[in-house]
PDB file of C-alpha atoms in Angstrom:
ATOM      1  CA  UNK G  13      40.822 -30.073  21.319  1.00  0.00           C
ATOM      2  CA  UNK G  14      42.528 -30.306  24.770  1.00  0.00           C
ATOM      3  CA  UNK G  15      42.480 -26.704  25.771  1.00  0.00           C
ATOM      4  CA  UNK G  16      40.097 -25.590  28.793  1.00  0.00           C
ATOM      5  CA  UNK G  17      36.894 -22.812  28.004  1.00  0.00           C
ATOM      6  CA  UNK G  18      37.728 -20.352  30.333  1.00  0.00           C
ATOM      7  CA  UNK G  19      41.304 -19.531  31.056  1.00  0.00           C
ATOM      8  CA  UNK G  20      42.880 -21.695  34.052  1.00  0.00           C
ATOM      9  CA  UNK G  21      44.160 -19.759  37.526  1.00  0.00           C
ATOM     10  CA  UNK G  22      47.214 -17.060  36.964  1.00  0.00           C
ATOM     11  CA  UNK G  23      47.042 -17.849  32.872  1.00  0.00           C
ATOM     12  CA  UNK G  24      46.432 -14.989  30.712  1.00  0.00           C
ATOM     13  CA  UNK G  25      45.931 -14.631  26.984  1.00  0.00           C
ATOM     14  CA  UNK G  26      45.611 -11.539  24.278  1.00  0.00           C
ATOM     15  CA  UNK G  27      44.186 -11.908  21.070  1.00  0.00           C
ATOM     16  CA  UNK G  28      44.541  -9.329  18.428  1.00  0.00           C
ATOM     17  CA  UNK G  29      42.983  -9.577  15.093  1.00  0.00           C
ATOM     18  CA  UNK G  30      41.492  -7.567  11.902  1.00  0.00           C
ATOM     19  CA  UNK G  31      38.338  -8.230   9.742  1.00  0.00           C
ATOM     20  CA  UNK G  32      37.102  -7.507   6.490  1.00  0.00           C
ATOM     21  CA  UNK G  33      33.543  -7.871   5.062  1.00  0.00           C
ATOM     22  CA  UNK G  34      33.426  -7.477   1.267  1.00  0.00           C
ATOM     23  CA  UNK G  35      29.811  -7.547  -0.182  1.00  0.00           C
ATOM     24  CA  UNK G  36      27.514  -5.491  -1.792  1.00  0.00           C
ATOM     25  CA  UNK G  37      25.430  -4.604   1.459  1.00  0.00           C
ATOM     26  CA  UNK G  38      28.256  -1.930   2.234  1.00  0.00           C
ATOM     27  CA  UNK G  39      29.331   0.850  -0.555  1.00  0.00           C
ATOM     28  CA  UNK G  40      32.943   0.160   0.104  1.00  0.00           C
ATOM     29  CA  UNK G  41      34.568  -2.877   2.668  1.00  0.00           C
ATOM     30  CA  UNK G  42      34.217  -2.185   5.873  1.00  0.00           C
ATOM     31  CA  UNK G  43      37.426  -3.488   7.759  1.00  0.00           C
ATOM     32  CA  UNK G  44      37.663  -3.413  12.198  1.00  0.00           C
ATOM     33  CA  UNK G  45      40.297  -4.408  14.483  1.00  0.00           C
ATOM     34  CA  UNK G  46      40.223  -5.892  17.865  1.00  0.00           C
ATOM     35  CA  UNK G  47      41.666  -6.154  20.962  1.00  0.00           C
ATOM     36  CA  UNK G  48      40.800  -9.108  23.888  1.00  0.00           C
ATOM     37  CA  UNK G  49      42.193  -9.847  26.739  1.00  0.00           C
ATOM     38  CA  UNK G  50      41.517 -12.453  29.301  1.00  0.00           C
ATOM     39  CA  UNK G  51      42.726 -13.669  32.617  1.00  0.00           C
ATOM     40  CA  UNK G  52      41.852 -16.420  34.904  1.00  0.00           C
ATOM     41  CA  UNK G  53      41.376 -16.160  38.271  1.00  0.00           C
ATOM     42  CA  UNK G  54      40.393 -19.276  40.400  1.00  0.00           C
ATOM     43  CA  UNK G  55      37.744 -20.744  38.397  1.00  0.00           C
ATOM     44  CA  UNK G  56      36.613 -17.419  37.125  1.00  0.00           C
ATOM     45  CA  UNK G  57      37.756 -15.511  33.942  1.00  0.00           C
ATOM     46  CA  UNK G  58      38.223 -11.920  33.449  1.00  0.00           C
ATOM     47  CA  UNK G  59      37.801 -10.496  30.068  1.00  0.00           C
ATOM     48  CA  UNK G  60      38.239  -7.246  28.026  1.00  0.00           C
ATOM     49  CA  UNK G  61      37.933  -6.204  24.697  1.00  0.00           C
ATOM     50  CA  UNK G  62      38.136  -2.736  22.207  1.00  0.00           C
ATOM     51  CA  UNK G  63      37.219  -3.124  18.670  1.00  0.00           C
ATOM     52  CA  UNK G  64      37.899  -0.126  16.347  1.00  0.00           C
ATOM     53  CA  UNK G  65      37.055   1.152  13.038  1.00  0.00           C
ATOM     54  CA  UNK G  66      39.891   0.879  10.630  1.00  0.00           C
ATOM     55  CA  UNK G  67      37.580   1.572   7.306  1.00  0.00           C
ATOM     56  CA  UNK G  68      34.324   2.692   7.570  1.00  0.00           C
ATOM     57  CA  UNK G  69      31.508   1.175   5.178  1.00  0.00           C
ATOM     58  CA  UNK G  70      30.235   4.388   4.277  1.00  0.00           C
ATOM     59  CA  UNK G  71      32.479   7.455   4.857  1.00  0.00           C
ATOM     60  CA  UNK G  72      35.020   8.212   7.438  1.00  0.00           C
ATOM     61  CA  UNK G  73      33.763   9.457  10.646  1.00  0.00           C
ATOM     62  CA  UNK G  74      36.043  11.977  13.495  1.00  0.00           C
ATOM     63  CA  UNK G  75      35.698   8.745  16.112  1.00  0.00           C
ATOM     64  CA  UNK G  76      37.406   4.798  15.080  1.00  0.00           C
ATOM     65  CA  UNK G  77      36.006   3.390  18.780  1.00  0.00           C
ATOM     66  CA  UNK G  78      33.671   1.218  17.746  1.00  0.00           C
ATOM     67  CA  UNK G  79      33.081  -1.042  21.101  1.00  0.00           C
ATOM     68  CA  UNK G  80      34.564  -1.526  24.465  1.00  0.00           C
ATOM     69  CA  UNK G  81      32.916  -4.412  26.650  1.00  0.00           C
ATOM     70  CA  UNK G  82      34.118  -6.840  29.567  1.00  0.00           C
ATOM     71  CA  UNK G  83      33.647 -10.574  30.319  1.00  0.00           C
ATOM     72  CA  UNK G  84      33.140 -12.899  33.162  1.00  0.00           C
ATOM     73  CA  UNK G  85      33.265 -16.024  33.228  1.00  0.00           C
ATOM     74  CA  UNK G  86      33.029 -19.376  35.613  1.00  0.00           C
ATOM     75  CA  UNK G  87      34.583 -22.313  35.166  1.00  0.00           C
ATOM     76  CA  UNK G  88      32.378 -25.142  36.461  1.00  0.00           C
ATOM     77  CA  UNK G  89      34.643 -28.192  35.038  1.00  0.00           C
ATOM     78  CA  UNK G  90      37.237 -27.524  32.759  1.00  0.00           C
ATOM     79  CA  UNK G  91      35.381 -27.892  29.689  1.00  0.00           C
ATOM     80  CA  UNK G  92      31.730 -26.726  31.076  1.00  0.00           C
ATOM     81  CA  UNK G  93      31.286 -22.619  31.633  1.00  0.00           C
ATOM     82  CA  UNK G  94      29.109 -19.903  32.242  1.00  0.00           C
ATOM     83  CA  UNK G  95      30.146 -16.590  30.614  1.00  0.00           C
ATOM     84  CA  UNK G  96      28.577 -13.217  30.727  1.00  0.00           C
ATOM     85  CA  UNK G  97      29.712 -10.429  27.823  1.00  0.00           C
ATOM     86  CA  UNK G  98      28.473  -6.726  28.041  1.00  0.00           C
ATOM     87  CA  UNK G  99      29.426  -4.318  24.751  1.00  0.00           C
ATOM     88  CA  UNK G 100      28.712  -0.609  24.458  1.00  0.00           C
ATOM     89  CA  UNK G 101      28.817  -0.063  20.762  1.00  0.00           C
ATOM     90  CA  UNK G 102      30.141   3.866  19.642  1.00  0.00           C
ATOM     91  CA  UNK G 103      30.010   4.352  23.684  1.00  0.00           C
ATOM     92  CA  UNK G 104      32.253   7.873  22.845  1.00  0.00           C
ATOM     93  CA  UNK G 105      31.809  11.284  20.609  1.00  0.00           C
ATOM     94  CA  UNK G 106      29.227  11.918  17.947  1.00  0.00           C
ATOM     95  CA  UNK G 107      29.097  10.197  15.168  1.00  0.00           C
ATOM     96  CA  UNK G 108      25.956  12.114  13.785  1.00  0.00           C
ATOM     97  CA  UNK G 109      23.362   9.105  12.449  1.00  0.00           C
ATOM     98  CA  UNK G 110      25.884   6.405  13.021  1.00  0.00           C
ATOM     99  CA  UNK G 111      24.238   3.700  15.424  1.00  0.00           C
ATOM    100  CA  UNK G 112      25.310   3.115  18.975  1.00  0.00           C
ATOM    101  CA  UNK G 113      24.048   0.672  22.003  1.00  0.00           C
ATOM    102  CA  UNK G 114      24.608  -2.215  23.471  1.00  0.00           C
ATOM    103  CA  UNK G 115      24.552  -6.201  23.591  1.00  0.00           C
ATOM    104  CA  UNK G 116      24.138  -8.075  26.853  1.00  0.00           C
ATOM    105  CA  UNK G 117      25.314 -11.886  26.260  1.00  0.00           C
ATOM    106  CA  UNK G 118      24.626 -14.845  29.108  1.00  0.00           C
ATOM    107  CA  UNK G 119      25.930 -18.198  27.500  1.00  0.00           C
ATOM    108  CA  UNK G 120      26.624 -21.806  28.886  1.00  0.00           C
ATOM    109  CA  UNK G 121      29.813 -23.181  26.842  1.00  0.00           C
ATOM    110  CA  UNK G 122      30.610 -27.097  26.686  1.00  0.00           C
ATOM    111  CA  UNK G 123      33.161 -28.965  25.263  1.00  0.00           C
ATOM    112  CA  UNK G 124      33.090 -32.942  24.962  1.00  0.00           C
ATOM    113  CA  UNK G 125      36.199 -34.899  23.469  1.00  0.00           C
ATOM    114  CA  UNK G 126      35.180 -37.812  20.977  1.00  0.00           C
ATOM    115  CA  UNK G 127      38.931 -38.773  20.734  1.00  0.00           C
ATOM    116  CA  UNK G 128      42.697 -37.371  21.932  1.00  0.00           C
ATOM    117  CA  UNK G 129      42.154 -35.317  18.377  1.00  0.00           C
ATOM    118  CA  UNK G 130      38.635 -34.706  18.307  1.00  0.00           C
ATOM    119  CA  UNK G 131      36.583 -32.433  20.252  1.00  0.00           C
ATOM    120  CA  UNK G 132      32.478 -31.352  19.779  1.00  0.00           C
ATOM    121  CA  UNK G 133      31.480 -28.298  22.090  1.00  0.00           C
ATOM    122  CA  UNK G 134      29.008 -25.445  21.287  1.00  0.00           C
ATOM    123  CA  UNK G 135      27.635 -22.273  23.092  1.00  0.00           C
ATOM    124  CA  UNK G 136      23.791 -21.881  24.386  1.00  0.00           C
ATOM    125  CA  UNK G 137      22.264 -18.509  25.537  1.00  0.00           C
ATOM    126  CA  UNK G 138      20.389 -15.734  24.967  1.00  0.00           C
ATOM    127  CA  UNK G 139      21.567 -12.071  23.495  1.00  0.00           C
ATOM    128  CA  UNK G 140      19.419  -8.503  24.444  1.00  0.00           C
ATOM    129  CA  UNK G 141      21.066  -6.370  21.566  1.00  0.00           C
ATOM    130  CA  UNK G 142      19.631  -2.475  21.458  1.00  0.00           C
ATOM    131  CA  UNK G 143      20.962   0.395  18.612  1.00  0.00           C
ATOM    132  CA  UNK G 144      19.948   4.095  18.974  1.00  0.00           C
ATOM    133  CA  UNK G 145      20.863   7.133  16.713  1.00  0.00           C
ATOM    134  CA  UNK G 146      20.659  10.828  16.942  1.00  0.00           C
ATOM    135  CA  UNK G 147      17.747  10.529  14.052  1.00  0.00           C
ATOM    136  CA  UNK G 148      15.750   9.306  16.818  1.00  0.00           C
ATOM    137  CA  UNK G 149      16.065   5.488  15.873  1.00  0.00           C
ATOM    138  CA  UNK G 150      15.983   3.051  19.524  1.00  0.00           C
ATOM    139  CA  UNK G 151      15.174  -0.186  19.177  1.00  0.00           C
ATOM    140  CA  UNK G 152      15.749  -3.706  20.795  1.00  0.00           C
ATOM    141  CA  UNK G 153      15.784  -7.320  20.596  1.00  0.00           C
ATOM    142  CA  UNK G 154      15.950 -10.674  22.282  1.00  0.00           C
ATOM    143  CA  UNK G 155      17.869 -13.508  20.541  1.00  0.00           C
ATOM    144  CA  UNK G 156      18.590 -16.850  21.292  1.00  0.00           C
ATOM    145  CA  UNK G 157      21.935 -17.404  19.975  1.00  0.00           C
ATOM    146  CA  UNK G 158      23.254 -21.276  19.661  1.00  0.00           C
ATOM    147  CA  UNK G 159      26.901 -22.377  17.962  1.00  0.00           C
ATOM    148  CA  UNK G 160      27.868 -26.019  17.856  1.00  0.00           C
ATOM    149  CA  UNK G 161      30.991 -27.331  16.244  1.00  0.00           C
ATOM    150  CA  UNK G 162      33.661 -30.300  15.955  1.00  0.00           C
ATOM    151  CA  UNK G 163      37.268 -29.326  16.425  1.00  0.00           C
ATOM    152  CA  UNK G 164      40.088 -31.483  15.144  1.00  0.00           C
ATOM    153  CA  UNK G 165      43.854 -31.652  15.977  1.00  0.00           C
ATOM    154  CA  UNK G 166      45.518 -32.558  12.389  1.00  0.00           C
ATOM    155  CA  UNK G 167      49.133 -32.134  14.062  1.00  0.00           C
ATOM    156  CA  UNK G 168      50.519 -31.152  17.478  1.00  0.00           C
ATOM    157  CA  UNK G 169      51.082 -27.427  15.520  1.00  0.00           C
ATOM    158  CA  UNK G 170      47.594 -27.405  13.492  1.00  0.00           C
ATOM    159  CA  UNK G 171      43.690 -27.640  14.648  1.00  0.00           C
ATOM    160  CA  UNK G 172      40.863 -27.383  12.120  1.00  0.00           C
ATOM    161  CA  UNK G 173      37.393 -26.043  13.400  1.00  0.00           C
ATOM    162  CA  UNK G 174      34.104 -25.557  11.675  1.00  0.00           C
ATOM    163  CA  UNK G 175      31.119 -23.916  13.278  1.00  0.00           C
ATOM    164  CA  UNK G 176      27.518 -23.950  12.611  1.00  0.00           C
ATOM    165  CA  UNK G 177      25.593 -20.939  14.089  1.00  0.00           C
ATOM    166  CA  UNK G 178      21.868 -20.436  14.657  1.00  0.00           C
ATOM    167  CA  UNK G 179      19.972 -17.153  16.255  1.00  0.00           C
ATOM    168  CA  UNK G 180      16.235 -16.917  16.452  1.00  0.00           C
ATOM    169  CA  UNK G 181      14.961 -13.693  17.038  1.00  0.00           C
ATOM    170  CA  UNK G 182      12.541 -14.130  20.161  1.00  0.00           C
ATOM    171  CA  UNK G 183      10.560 -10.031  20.154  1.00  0.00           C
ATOM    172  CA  UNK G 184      11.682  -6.915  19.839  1.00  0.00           C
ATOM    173  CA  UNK G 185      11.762  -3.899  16.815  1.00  0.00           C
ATOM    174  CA  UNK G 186      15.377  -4.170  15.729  1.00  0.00           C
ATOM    175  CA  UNK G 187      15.129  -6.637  13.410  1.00  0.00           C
ATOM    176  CA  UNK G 188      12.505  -7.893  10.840  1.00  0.00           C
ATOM    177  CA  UNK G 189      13.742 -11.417  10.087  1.00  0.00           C
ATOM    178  CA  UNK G 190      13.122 -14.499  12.632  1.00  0.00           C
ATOM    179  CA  UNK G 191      16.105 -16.635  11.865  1.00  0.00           C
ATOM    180  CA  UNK G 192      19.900 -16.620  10.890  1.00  0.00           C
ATOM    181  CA  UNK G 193      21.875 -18.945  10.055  1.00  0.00           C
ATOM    182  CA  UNK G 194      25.876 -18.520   9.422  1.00  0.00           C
ATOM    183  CA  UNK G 195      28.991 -21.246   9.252  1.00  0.00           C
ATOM    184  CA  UNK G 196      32.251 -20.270  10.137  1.00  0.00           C
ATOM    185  CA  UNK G 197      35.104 -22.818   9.372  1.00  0.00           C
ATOM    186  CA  UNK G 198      38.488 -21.835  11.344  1.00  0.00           C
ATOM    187  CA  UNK G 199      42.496 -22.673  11.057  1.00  0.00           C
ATOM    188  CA  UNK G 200      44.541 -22.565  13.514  1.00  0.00           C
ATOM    189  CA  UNK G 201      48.470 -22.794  13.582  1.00  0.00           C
ATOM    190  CA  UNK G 202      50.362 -22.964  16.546  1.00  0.00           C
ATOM    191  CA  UNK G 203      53.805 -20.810  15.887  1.00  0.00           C
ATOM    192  CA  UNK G 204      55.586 -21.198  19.174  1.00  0.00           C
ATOM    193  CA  UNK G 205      54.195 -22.398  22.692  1.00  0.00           C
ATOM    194  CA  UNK G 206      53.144 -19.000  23.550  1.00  0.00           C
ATOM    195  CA  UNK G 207      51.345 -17.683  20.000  1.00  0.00           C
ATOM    196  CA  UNK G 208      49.518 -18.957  17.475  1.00  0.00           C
ATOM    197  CA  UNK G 209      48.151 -17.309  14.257  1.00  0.00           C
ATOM    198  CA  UNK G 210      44.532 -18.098  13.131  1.00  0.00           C
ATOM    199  CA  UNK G 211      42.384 -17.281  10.260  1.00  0.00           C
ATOM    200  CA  UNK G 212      38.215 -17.316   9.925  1.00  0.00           C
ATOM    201  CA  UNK G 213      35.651 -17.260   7.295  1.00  0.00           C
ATOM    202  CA  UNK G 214      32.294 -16.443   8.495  1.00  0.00           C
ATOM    203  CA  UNK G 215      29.482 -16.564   5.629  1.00  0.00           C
ATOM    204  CA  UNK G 216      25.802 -15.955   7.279  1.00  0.00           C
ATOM    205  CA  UNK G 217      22.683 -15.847   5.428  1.00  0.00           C
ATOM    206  CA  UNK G 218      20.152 -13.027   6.070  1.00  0.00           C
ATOM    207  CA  UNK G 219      17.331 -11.170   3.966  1.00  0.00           C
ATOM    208  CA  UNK G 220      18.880  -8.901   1.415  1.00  0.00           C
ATOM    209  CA  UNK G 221      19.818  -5.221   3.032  1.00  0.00           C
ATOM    210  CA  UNK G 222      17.560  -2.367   1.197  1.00  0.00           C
ATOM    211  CA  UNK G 223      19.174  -1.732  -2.204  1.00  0.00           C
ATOM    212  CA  UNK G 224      20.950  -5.128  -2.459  1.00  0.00           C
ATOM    213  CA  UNK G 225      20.340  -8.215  -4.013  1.00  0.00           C
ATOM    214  CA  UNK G 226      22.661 -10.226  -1.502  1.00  0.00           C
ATOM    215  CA  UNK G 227      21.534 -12.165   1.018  1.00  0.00           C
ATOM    216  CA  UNK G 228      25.085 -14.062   1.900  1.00  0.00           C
ATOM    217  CA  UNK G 229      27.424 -11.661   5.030  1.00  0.00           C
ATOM    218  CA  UNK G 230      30.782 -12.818   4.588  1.00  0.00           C
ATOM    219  CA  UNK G 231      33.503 -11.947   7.095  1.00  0.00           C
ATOM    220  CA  UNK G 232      37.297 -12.847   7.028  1.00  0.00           C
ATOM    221  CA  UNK G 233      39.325 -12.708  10.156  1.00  0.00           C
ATOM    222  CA  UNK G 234      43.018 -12.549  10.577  1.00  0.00           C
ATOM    223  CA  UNK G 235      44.625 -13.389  13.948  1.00  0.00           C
ATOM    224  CA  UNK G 236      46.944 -14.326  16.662  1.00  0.00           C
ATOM    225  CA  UNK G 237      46.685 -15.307  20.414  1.00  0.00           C
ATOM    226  CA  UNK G 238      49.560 -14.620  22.608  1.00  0.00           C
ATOM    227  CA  UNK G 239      49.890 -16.127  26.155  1.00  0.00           C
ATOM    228  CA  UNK G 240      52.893 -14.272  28.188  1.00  0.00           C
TER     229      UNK G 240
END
């Protein structure tokens, strides 16, 4: 509940973790793994990530880079910051009609403590996502993405987090739904002063994907941070 947004001056911190998304919107579980890296410099933050296919949904394609992007960020207090996120999705090779692009994030993140244990803090911005193929396929759209969520310190080892998340699709062609809406409850364990180990559930709700009944995206996240 305690720890600063962006990282503080000469800190650094890597964060590797894996996903899987079992439903019956993909023909087999999709499962990625990712990469992030972020250092602080003065008040600003410098960020990097790669995420990578380890399964595809579909079939196995010649290229696993799914996304590289980079961050900045600027720390106005310690718990009040701007950040700005840019991600090139496939950015390398040909992956024939798989879709590749781009999302553009600008975010204010705040952070208020209710009590030494308790924290409340959410993210408010806006998202330009666009996804082209080699069928021909370019579209784009304008979101305005919002999370809020209470954090709680249940020892000096373990922190509990649960997230509500709301997007509201302002224009564009990508997408044919207005709203999402997602949770995403999070455990965190603190292993030694320098890593901790985390796992996420994510369960959003969107219209049901062409030839599926679901309408429930479910994501599970393994993790851990390390901080040389």
């Amino acid at each position: 509940a305690l720890r600063p947004i962006a990282m503080p001056n000469g800190a650094a911190e890597v964060t590797a973790s894996t996903t899987a998304s079992p439903s019956d919107r993909f023909r087999r579980t999709p499962l990625e793994g990712e990469v992030r890296g972020r250092f602080g410099i003065q008040q600003f933050e410098l960020g990097l990530l790669v995420r990578m296919h380890e399964r595809f949904a579909e079939q196995d394609k010649p290229n696993p880079l799914l996304a590289i992007g980079g961050t900045l960020a600027y720390s106005i207090k310690p718990m009040f910051a701007g950040r700005l996120e840019y991600t090139r999705v496939h950015p390398f090779g040909d992956l024939g009609e798989a879709t590749g692009g781009s999302d553009l994030r600008v975010e204010l993140a705040r952070k208020e403590l209710l009590s030494p244990k308790i924290s409340f803090g959410g993210t408010a911005g806006f998202l330009f996502t666009q996804r082209q193929n080699n069928g021909g396929f370019d579209a784009n759209e304008l979101i305005g993405d919002t999370r809020l969520g209470l954090q709680f310190t249940a020892t000096d080892q373990l922190s509990i987090q649960g997230d509500a998340l709301f997007q509201l699709n302002l224009g564009g062609e990508l997408f044919t739904h207005t709203v999402s809406l997602a949770v995403a409850p999070t455990v965190l364990f603190a292993a030694t002063k320098q890593i901790d180990v985390f796992a996420r559930v994510f369960v959003g709700w969107l219209p049901a994907a062409e030839g599926s009944s679901s309408s429930d995206l479910r994501i599970y996240t393994l993790g851990l941070n390390w901080r040389p």
